[in-house]
PDB file of C-alpha atoms in Angstrom:
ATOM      1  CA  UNK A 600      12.095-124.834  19.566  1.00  0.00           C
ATOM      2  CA  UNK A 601      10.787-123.280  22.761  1.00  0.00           C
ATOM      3  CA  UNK A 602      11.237-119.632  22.020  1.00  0.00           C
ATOM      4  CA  UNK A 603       9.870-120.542  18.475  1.00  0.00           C
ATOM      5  CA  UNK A 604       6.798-121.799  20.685  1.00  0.00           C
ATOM      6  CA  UNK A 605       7.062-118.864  22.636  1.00  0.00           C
ATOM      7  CA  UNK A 606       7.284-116.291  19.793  1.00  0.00           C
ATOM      8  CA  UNK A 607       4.450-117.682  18.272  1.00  0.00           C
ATOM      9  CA  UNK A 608       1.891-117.651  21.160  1.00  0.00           C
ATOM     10  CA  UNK A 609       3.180-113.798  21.443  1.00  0.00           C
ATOM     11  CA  UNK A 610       1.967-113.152  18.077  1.00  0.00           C
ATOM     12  CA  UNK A 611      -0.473-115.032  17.789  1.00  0.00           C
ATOM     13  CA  UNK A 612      -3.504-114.632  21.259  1.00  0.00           C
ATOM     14  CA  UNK A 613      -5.203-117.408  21.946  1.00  0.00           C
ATOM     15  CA  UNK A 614      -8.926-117.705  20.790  1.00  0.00           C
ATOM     16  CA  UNK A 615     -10.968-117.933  24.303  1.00  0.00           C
ATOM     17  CA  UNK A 616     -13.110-120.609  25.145  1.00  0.00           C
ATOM     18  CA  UNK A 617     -16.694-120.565  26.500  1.00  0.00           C
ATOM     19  CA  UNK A 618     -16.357-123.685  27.813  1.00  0.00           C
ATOM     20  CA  UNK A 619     -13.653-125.001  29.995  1.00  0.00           C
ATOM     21  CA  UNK A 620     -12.211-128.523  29.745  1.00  0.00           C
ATOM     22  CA  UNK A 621      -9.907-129.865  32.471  1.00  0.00           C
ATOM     23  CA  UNK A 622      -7.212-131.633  31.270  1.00  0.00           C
ATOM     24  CA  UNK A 623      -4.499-133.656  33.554  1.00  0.00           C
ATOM     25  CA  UNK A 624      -1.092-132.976  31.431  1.00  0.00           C
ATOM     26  CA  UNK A 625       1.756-131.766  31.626  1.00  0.00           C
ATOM     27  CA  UNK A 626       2.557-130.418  28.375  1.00  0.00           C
ATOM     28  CA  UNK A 627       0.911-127.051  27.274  1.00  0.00           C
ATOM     29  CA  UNK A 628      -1.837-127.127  25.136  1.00  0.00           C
ATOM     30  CA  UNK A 629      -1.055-125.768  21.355  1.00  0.00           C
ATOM     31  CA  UNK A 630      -1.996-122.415  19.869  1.00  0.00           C
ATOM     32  CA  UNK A 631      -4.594-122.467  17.930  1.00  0.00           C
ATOM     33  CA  UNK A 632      -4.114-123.720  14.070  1.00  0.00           C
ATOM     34  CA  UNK A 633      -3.303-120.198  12.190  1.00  0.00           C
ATOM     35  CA  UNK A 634      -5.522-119.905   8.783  1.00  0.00           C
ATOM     36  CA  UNK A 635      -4.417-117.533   5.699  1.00  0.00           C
ATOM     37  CA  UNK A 636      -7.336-115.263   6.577  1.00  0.00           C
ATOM     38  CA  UNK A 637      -6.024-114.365   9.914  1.00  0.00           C
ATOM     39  CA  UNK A 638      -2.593-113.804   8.676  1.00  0.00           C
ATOM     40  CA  UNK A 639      -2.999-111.863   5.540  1.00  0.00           C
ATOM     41  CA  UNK A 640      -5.579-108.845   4.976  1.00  0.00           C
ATOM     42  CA  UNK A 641      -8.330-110.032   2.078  1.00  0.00           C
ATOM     43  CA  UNK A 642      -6.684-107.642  -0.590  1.00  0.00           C
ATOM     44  CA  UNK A 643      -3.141-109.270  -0.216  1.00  0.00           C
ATOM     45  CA  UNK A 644      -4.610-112.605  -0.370  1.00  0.00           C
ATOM     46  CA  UNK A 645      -6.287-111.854  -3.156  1.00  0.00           C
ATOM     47  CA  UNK A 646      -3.225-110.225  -5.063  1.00  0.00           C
ATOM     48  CA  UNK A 647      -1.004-113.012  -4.503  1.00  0.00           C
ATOM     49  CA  UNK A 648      -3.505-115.655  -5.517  1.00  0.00           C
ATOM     50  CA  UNK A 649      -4.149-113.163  -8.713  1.00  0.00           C
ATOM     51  CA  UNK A 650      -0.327-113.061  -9.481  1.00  0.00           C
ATOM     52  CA  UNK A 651      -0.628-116.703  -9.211  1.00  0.00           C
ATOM     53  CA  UNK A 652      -3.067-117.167 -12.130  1.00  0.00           C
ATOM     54  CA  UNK A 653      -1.352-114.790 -14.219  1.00  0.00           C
ATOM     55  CA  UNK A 654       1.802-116.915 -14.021  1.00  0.00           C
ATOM     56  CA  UNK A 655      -0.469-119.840 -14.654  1.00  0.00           C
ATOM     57  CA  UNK A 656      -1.923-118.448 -17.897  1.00  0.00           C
ATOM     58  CA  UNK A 657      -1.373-119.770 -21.458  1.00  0.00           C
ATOM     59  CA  UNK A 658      -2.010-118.705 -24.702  1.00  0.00           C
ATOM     60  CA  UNK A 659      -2.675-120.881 -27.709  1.00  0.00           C
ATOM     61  CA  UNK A 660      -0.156-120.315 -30.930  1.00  0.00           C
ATOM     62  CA  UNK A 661      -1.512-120.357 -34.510  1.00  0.00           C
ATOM     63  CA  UNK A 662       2.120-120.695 -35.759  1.00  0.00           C
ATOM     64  CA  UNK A 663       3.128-124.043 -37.378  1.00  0.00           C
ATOM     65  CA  UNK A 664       6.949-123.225 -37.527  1.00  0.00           C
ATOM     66  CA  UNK A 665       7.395-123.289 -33.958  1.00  0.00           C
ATOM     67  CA  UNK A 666       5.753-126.903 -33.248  1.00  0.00           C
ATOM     68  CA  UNK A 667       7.549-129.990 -34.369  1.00  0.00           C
ATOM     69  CA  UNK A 668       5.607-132.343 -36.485  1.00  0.00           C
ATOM     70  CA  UNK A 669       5.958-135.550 -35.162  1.00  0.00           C
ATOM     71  CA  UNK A 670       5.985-137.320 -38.276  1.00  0.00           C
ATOM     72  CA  UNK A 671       8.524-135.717 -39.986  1.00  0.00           C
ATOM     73  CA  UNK A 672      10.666-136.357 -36.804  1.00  0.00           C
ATOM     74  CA  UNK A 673      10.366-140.515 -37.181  1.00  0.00           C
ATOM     75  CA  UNK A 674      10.335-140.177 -40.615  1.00  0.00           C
ATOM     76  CA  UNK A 675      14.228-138.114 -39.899  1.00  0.00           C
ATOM     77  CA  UNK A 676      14.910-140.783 -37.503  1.00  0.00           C
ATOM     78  CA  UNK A 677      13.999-143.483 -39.736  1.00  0.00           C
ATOM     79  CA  UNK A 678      15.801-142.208 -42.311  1.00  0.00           C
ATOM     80  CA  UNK A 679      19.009-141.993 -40.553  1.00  0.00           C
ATOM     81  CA  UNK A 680      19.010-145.584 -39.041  1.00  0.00           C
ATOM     82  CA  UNK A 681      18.664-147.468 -42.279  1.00  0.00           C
ATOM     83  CA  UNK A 682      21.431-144.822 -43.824  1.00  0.00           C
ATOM     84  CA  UNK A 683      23.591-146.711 -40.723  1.00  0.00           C
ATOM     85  CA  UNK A 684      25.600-149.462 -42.267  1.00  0.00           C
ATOM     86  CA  UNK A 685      26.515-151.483 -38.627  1.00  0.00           C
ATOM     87  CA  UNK A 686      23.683-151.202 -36.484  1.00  0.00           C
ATOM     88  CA  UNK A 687      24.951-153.230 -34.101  1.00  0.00           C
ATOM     89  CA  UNK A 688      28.332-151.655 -33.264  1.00  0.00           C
ATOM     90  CA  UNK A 689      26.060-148.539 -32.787  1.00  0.00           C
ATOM     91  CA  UNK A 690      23.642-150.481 -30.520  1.00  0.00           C
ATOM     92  CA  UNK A 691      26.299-151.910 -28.867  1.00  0.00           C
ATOM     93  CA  UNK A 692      27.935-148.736 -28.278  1.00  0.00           C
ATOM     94  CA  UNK A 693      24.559-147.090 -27.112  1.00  0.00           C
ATOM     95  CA  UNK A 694      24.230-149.862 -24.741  1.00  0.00           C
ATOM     96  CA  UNK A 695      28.047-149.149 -22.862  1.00  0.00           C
ATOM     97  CA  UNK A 696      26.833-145.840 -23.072  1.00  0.00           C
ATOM     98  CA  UNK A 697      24.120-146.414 -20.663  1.00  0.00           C
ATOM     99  CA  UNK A 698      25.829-148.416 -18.639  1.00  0.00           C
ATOM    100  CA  UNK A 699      28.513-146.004 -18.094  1.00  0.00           C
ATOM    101  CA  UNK A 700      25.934-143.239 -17.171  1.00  0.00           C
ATOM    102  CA  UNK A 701      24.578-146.019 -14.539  1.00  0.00           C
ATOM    103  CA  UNK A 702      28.065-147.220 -12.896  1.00  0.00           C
ATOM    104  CA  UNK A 703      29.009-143.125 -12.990  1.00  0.00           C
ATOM    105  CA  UNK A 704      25.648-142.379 -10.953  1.00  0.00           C
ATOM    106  CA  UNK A 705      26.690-145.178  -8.233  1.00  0.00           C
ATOM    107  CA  UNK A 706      30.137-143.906  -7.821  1.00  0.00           C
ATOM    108  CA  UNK A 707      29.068-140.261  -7.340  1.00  0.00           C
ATOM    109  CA  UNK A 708      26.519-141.364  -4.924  1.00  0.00           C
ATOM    110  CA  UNK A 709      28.981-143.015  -2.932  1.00  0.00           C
ATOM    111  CA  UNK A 710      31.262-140.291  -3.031  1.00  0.00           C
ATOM    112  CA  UNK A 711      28.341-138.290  -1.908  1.00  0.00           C
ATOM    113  CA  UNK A 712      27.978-140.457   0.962  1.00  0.00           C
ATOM    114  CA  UNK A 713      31.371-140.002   2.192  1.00  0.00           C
ATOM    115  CA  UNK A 714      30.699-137.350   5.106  1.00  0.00           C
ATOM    116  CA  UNK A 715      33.508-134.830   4.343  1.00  0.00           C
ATOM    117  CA  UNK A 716      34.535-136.115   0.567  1.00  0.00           C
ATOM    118  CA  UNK A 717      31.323-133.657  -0.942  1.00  0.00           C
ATOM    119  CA  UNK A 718      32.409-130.680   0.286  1.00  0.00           C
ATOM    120  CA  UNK A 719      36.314-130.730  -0.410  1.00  0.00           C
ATOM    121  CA  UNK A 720      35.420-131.711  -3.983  1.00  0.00           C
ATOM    122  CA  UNK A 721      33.475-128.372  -4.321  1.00  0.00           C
ATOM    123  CA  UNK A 722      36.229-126.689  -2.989  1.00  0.00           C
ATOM    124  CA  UNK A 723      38.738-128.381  -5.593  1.00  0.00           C
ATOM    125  CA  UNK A 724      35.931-127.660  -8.876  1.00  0.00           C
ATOM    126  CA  UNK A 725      35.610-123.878  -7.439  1.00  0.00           C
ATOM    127  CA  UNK A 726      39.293-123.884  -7.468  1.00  0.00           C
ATOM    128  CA  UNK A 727      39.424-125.234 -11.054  1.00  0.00           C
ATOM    129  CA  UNK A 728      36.771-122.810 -12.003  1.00  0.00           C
ATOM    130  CA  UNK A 729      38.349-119.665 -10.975  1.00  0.00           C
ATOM    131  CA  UNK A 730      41.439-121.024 -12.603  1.00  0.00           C
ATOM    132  CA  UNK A 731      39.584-121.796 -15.911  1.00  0.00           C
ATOM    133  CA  UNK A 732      38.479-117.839 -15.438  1.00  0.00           C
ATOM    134  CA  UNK A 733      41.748-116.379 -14.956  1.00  0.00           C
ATOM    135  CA  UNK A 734      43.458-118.765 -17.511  1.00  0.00           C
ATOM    136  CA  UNK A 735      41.020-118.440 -20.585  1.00  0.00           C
ATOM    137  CA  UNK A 736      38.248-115.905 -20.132  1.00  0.00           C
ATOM    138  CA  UNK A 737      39.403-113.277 -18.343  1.00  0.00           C
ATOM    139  CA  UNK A 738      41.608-111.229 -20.795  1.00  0.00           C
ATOM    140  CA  UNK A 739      41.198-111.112 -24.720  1.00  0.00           C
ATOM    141  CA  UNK A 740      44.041-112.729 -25.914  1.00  0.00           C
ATOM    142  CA  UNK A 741      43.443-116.190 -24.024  1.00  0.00           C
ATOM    143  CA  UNK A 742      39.701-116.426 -25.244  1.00  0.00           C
ATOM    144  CA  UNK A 743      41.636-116.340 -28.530  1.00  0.00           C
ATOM    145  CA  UNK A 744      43.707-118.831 -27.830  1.00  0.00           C
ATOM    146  CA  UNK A 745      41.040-121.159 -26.108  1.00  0.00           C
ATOM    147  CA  UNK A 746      38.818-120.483 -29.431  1.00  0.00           C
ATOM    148  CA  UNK A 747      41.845-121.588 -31.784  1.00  0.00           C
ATOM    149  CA  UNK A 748      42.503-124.660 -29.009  1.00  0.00           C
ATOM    150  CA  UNK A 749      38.616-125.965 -29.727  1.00  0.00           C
ATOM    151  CA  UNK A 750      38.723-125.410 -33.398  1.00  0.00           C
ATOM    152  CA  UNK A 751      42.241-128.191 -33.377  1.00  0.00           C
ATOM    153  CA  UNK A 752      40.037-130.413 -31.052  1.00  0.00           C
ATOM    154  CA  UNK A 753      36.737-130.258 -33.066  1.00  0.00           C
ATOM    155  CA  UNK A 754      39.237-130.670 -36.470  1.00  0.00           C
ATOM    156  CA  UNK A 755      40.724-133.644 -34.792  1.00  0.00           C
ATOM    157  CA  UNK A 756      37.368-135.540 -33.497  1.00  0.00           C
ATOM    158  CA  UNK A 757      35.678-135.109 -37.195  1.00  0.00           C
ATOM    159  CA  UNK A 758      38.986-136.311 -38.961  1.00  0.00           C
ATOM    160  CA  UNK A 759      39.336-132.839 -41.390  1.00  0.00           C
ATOM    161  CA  UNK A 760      42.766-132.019 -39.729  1.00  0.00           C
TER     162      UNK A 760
END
């Protein structure tokens, strides 16, 4: 923190005073407060707050196929619940859904709050990552076999097996 200090009242001179103020401390007085003007020339300033606009900008869209009416997506939604024949399994299932997104977010908060726990648990899902690489990406015929492996699954979870 010192040499921080240090390097700082290096680069930066102090402004001299015309009057002079005693003061009865012991700690060093501060550098004076640095403002964008004195660090950066005018035309740098003036490109980066430039770039900064341009990144800002917008532009208005005539197109109506690219915005979503919001109508028609209620209307959808509407449509779908009252085509729903229990409405309260699917509430009710919606519901546990929730909650299990809720208890999930404690426990992996207070795994997180284990000091050492966080880090060996990236080590063990880099570990399964490079495995899932080498396994079923890496060479042709496994990203076959993974393809044929999710086509069974998605078979078996909408019943057309």
């Amino acid at each position: 923190m010192a040499a921080a200090a240090a390097a700082v009242t290096v680069l930066l001179p102090r402004v001299p005073t015309t009057t002079n103020v005693t003061r009865c401390s012991a700690l060093p007085s501060l550098p004076p407060r640095v403002t964008s003007t004195t660090l950066f020339s005018p035309s740098v300033n003036h490109f980066s707050v430039s770039r900064k606009s341009f990144l800002l900008q917008t532009r208005a869209s005539s197109e109506e196929s690219s915005s979503v009416d919001a109508n028609e997506l209620f209307t959808d939604l509407k449509e779908k619940w009252d085509a729903v024949e229990n409405k309260s399994t699917v509430l009710i299932y919606g519901g546990g859904a929730l909650v299990a997104v809720w208890l999930s977010s404690i426990l992996v908060s207070a795994i997180n709050s284990v000091p050492l726990l966080p880090k060996i648990l990236e080590l063990v899902g880099l570990g399964y990552t490079g495995w899932f690489v080498y396994r079923y990406l890496l060479f042709k015929s496994s990203r076959k076999e993974l393809a044929t492996d999710i086509e069974v699954l998605k078979k078996k979870i909408t019943g057309t097996e």
